[in-house]
Structures are given as C-alpha cells and as structure tokens.
Coordinates of C-alpha atoms in Angstrom, one line a residue:
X1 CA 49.4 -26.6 -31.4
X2 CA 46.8 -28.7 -29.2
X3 CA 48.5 -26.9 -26.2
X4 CA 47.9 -23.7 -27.2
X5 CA 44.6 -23.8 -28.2
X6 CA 44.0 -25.0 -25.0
X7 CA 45.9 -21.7 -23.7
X8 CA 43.3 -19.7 -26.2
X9 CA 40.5 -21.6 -25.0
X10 CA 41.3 -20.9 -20.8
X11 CA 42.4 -17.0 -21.2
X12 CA 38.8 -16.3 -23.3
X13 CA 36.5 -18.5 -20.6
X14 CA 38.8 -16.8 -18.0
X15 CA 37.4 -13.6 -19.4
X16 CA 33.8 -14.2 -19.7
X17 CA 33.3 -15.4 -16.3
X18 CA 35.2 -12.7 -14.8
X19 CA 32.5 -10.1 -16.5
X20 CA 30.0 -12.3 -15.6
X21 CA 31.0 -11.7 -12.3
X22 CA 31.6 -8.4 -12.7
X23 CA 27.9 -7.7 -14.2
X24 CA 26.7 -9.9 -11.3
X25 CA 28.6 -7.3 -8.7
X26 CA 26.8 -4.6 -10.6
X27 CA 23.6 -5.8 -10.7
X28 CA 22.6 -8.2 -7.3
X29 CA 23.9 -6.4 -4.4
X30 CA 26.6 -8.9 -2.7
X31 CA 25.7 -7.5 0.6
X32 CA 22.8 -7.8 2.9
X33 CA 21.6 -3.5 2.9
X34 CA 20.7 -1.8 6.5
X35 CA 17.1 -0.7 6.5
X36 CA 17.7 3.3 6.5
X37 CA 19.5 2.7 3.1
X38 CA 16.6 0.8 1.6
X39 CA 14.4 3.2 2.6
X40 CA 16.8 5.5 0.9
X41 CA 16.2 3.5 -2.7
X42 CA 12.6 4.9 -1.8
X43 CA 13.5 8.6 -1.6
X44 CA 11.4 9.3 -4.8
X45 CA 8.7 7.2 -5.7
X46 CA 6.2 7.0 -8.0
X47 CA 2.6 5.1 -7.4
X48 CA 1.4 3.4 -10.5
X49 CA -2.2 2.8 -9.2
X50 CA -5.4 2.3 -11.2
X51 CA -3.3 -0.3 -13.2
X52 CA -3.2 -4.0 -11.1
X53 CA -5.5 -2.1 -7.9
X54 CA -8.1 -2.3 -11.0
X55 CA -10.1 -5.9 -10.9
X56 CA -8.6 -5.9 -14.2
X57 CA -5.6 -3.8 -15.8
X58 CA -6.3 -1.6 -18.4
X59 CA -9.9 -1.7 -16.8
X60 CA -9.0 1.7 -15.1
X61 CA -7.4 3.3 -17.9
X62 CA -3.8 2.0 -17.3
X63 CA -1.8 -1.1 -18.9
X64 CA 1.8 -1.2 -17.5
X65 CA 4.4 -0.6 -20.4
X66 CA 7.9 -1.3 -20.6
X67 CA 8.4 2.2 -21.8
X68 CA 6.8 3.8 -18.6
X69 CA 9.7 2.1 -16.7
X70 CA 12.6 3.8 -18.6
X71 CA 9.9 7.1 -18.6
X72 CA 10.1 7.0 -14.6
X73 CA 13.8 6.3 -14.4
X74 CA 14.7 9.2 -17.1
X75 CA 12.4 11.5 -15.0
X76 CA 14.5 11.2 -12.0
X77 CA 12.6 8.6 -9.8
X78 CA 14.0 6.0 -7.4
X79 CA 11.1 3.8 -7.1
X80 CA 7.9 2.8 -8.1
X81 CA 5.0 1.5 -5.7
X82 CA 2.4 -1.3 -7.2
X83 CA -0.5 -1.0 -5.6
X84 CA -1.8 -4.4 -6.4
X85 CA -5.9 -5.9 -5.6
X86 CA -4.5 -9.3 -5.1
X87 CA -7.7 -10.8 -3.7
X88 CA -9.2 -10.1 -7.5
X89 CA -6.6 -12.7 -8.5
X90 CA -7.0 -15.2 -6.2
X91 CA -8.9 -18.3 -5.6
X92 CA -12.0 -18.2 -3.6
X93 CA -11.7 -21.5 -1.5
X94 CA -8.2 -22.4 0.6
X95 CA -5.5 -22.7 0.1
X96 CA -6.7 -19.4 -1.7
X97 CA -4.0 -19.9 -5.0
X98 CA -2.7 -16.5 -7.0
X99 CA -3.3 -17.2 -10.5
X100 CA -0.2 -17.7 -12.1
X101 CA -0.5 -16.1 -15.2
X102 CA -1.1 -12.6 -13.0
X103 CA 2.3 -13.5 -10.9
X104 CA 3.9 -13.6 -13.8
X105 CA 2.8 -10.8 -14.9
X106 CA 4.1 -9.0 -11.5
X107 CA 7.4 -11.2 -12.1
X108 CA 7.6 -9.0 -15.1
X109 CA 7.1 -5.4 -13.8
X110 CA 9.7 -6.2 -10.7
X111 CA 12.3 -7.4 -13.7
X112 CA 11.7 -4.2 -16.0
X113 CA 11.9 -2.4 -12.4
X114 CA 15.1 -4.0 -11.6
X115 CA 16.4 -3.5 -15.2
X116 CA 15.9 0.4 -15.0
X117 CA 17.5 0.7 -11.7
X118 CA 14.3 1.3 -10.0
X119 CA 13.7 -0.4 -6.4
X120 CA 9.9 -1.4 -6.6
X121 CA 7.2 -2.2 -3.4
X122 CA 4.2 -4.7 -3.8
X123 CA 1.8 -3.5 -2.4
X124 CA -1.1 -5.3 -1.1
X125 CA -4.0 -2.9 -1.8
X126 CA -7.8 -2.6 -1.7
X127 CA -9.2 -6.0 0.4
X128 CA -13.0 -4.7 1.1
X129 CA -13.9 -8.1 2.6
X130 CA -11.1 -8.3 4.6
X131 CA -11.6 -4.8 6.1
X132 CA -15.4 -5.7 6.7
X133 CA -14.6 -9.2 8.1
X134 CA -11.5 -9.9 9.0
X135 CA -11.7 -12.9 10.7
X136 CA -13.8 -14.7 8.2
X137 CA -10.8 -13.7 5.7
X138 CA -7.9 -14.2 8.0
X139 CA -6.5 -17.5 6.4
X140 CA -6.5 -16.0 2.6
X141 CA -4.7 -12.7 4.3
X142 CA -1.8 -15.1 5.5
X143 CA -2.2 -17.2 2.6
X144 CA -1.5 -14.3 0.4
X145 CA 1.9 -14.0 2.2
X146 CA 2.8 -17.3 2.7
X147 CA 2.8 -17.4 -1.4
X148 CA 4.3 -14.6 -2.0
X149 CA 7.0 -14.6 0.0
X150 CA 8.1 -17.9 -1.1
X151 CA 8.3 -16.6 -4.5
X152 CA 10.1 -14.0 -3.9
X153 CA 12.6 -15.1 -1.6
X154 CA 15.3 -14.7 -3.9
X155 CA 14.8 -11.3 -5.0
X156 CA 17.6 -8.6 -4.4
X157 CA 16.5 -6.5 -1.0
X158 CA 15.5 -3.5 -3.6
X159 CA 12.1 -5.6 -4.2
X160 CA 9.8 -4.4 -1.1
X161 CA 6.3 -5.9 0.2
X162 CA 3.7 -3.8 2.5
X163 CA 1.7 -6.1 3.8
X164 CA -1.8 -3.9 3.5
X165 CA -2.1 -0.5 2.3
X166 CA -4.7 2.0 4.4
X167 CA -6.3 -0.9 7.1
X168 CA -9.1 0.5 8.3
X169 CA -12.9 -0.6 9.4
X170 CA -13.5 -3.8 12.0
X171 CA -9.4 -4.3 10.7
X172 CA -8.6 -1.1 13.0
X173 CA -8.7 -2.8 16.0
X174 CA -7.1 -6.0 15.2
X175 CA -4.1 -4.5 12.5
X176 CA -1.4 -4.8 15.2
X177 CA -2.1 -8.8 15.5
X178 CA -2.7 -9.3 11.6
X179 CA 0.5 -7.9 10.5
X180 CA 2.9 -9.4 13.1
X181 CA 0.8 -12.7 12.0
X182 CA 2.0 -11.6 8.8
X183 CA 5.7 -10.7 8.7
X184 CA 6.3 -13.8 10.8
X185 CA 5.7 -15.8 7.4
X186 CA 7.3 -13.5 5.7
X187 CA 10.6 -13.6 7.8
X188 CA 10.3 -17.5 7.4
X189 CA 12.0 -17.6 4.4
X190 CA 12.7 -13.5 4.1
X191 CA 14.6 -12.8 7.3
X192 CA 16.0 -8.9 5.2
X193 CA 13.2 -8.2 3.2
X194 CA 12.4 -4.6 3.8
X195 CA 8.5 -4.7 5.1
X196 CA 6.4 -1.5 4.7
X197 CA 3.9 -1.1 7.7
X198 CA 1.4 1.7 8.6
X199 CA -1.3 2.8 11.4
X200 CA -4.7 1.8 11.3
X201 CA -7.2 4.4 9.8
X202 CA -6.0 4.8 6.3
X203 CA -2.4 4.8 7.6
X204 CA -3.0 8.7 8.5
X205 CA -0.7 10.4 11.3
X206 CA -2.7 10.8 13.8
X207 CA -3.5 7.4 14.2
X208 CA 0.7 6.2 15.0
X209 CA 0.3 5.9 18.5
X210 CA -1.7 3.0 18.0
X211 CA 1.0 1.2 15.8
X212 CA 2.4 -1.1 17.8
X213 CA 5.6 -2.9 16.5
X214 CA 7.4 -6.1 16.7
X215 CA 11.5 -6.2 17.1
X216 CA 12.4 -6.3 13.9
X217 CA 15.5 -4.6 11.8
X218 CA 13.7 -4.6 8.6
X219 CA 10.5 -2.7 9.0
X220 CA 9.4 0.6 7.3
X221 CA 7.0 3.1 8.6
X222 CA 4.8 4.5 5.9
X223 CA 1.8 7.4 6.5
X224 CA -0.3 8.7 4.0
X225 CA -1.0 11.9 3.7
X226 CA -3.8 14.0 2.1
X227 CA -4.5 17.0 4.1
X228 CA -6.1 19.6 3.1
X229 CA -9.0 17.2 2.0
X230 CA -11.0 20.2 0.3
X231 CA -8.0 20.7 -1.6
X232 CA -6.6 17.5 -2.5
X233 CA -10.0 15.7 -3.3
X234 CA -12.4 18.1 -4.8
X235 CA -14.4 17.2 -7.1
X236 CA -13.8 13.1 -6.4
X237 CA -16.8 11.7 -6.5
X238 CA -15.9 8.6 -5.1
X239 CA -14.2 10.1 -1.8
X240 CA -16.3 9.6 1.5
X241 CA -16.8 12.2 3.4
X242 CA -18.0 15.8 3.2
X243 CA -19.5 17.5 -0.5
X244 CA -16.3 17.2 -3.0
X245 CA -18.2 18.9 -5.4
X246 CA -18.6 21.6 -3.7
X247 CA -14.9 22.1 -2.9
X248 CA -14.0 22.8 -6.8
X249 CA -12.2 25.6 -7.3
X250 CA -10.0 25.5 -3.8
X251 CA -6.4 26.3 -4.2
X252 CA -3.6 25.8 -2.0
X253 CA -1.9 29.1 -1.7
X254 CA 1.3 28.0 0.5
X255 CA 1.1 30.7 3.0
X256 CA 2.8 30.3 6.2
X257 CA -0.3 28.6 7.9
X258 CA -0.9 26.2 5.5
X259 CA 3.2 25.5 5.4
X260 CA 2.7 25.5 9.3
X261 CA 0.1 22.7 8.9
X262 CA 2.4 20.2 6.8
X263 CA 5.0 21.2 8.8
X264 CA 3.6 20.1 12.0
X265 CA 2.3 16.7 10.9
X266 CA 5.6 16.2 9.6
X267 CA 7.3 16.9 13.1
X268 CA 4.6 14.3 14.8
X269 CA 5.8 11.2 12.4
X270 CA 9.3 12.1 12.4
X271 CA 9.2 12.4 16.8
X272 CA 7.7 9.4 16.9
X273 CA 9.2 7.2 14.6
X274 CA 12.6 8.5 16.2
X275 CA 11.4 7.1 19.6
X276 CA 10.8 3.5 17.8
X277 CA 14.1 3.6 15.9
X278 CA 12.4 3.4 12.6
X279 CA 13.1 5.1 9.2
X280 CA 10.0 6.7 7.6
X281 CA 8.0 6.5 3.8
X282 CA 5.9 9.3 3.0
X283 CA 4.0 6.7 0.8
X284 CA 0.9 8.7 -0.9
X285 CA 0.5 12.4 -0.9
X286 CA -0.9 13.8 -4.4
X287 CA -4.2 16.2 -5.3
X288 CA -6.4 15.3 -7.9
X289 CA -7.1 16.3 -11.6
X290 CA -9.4 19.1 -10.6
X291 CA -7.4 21.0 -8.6
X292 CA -5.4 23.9 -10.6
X293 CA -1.7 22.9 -11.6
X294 CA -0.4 26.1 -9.9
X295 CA -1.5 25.1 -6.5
X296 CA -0.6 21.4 -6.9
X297 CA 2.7 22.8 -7.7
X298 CA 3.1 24.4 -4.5
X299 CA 1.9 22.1 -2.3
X300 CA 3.9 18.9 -3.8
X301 CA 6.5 21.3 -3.6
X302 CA 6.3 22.0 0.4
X303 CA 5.4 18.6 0.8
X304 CA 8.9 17.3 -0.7
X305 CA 10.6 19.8 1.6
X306 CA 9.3 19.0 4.4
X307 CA 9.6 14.7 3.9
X308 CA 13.6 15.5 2.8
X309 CA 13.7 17.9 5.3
X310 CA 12.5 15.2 7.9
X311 CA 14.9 12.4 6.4
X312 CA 11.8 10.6 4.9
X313 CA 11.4 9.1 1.3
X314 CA 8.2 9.9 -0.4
X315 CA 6.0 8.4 -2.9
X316 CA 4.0 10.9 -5.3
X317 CA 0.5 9.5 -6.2
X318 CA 0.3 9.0 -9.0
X319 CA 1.5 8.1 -12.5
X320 CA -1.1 8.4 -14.9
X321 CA -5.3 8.4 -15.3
X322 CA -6.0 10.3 -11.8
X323 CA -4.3 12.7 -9.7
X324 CA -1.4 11.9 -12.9
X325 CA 2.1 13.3 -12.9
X326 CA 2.3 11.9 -16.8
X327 CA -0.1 12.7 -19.6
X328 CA -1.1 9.5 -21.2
X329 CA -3.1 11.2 -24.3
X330 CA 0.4 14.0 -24.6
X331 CA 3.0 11.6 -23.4
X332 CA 4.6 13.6 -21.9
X333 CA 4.9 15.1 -17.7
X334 CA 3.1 17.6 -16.6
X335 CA 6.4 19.8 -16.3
X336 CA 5.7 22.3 -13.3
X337 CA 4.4 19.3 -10.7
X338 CA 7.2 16.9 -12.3
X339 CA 9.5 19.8 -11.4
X340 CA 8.2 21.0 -7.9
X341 CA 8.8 17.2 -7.1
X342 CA 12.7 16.9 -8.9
X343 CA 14.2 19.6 -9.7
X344 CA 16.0 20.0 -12.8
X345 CA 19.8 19.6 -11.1
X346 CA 18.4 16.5 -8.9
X347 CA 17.2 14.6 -12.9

C-alpha cells in the first residue's frame, strides 16, 4: 500500500511540474530574441500618456486600469508605450532615489502588460531641468538608469526602456554622449534589453544625421512624427510655435501631395536607418481632439501604410484624454480612427 501511494504521490508531482514548465515555456521566452523581432512585438502600439507623464496620475485626467489593458489587447494592439515623468518621483539630493511606492506601481502596469500579452516600453519622458541644464542634472540622469535597470534586470526582453523621449534645448548638442553614458549602465546588468533611442530636436527626422550610435545589437531607432503641424496641433494651446488657434478647422484631405509628403519623410528614416543596420519605431504620430475625425482617419490611415510599408512599428498617440483613440466618458473607441489604424481582419 505505502509503495503505491508513493507511486500516486510521484506520477501527480510529475505532472504539476511538467505544466509548470510548460506555462513557464508559454509565458518567459526561453530564448534571448534578435532586435528586429522585438521591434516587431512593437508593430502596434498604443501611448498611454497624460497618466504617469502627469506630476501626479489621475492629475491629467487618466488613472491606469486593469481593464484598459485587456481594452488595448482586445482592440488588436501589440504594445503599449508609458511615457513616464520620473524626475516628479524622485528624490531631490543624490543618490536621487525613485520612490518605491511609484515603482511599484510601474511593476504593476509591466505585469498586467505582460499578462495581456502586450510588450510594454518605459519611457523616460518630460525632464525640463535636465533639457535646460544638463550638466547640473547629469548624475540624477544616470542615476535614473542605474536604478532602473537593476530592477528590471530580470524582465522578459518584451519589457523595453528609451532612455529620454524628444531631447531637445542645451541637451541637443550633448544627446549623443548622455545616452551612450546611459546604455553603458544599462548593458551592465542588461546586456539584451531592447533600448529605444532618437535624434536630438524632439526626435524629428530631419534631425537623424546627427544621431550618432554606439555598436550595439540591441538598440531601436524611434522618430516622432507630427507633420502637418497646422493639422495635427490646432487648436493646442500649449504647443510652441506659430497661432494654433488659428489653424481650427484644417483638414487633411490625403491627396497625392500630402501622401507625397509622408511618403518622403518615410523614405529619409528608412535609407538611413538601413545604412546603420537598425530596425525602426514610428513612436508618436496622432492629431489632436480638434481636428475632424474624417481627416484624422485618413491621415492615421496613410501614416500606417507608409510605417508597414517601410518595415517600421508604430506607436499611435494616444489612449485616452487628448488626441484619444478611446472615449473615457463612452467607453468605448472611436471606431473609424481605431479602424484606419487595425483593420477589422488584422483584430
């Protein structure tokens, strides 16, 4: 009897740990990934901004759900991109500590990410101080990596940093230097963590030929791309340059200049990020709320063609509050961009 009990015993542990296994293998890729197919988890991505790029969340209008997760997935997306103010959650005085209750927080979105089947990019965004005076800021920059890539060190490859979103100001002219300062760090204890990297300026096109990259197998090009700007950001307020107010009302017709426009961009990044060997991310293009949905339609709709066209992933901004793809109020997607974005037979 004692014997086979034992039997009993061995056959049913035998078969838990072989599904353990078995769930592991479907869940924790076995394998270290090349970098063209973990740009291809990124082929389409979703921003969730104004959500931890606020000082606060829910101070933009956005608290991150568990529900908006399995929203994304269901709607046919790949990824998602966090834009993330770290520096608003961050000691002031070396060695410049994250506050733990907000990485936990992020440890949270990357595991309901992970759950869904979603790869997911942190994304260091919005660092006005370091932009204004970057030497004076330097040590919290590399601080900032130095933590988190020792926390996420064992993370699947589908869990992505970019090291600063849009660099731009007195940064311009040192980027090159800060972000191979940077991914050395990173690579200390990441050697085939997929690293997102763009060109000074607001990572905008014409601006590549001043990227200047270190060897390295893991590194993803991203651009940013907003042109027409009368277009994409009438009516914002906050935006920059020229009278957005006075731009209401401007539609995007898709006529074969316009197309030629996007088109031509497109060719630029995709010659030159042949020539450097490296696979692309389209990671922002969008139009805000005051544009008409017709037009956004159309031009999300070239745009798409011409990224998959080019062999690029692409990241729609955004989500929800401004220049949304979801209706928070509705709860539901606004059908023809969702649609111009995924078809129906890609869902």
């Amino acid at each position: 009897m004692n014997s086979l009990i034992r039997k009993i015993c061995f056959l049913f542990l035998s078969l838990v740990f072989s599904g353990a296994s078995i769930y592991a293998m479907k869940t924790v890729p076995s394998t270290t990934v090349d970098i063209s197919t973990l740009n291809g988890y990124l082929s389409r991505t979703i921003n969730i901004a104004f959500t931890f790029d606020a000082p606060k969340e829910g101070a933009w209008g956005h608290t991150l759900a568990a529900s908006d997760f399995k929203l994304i997935k269901a709607a046919g997306f790949t990824a998602v991109r966090l834009p993330i103010q770290w520096v608003a959650r961050m000691d002031t005085v070396a060695p410049y500590t994250i506050d733990p209750q907000f990485l936990a927080r992020i440890d949270w979105a990357i595991s309901e990410a992970l759950k869904n089947h979603l790869a997911i990019v942190l994304d260091n965004h919005l660092d006005a101080q370091l932009m204004k005076e970057p030497a004076v800021f330097h040590e919290r920059f590399l601080s900032l990596w130095k933590q988190l890539s020792t926390h996420y060190s064992h993370k699947p490859q589908q869990v992505m940093f970019e090291v600063m979103a849009e660099p731009h100001e007195q940064l311009d002219a040192i980027w090159n230097d800060y972000f191979k300062e940077a991914l050395a760090i990173i690579r200390e204890s990441n050697p085939t963590r997929p690293v997102i990297v763009g060109p000074p300026f607001y990572n905008l096109v014409y601006k590549l030929n001043d990227l200047h990259l270190p060897q390295d197998d893991y590194l993803i090009l991203t651009v940013h791309y907003y042109d027409p700007i009368q277009f994409t950001m009438q009516g914002e307020d906050w935006f920059p340059m020229g009278k957005p107010r006075e731009w209401i009302g401007t539609q995007w017709l898709g006529t074969e200049q316009e197309k030629r426009v996007i088109s031509h961009a497109m060719d630029a990044v995709s010659d030159w990020a042949k020539k450097q060997g490296r696979p692309v991310f389209l990671g922002e293009f969008g139009a805000g709320d005051h544009a008409d949905t017709v037009s956004k339609a159309r031009y999300f709709s070239c745009i798409r063609e011409q990224a998959e066209l080019h062999g690029f992933s692409w990241g729609i901004f955004n989500f929800a509050v401004k220049f949304s793809l979801y209706d928070q109020k509705e709860k539901t997607w606004h059908q023809g961009l969702l649609t111009a974005l995924i078809p129906t037979g890609k869902r």
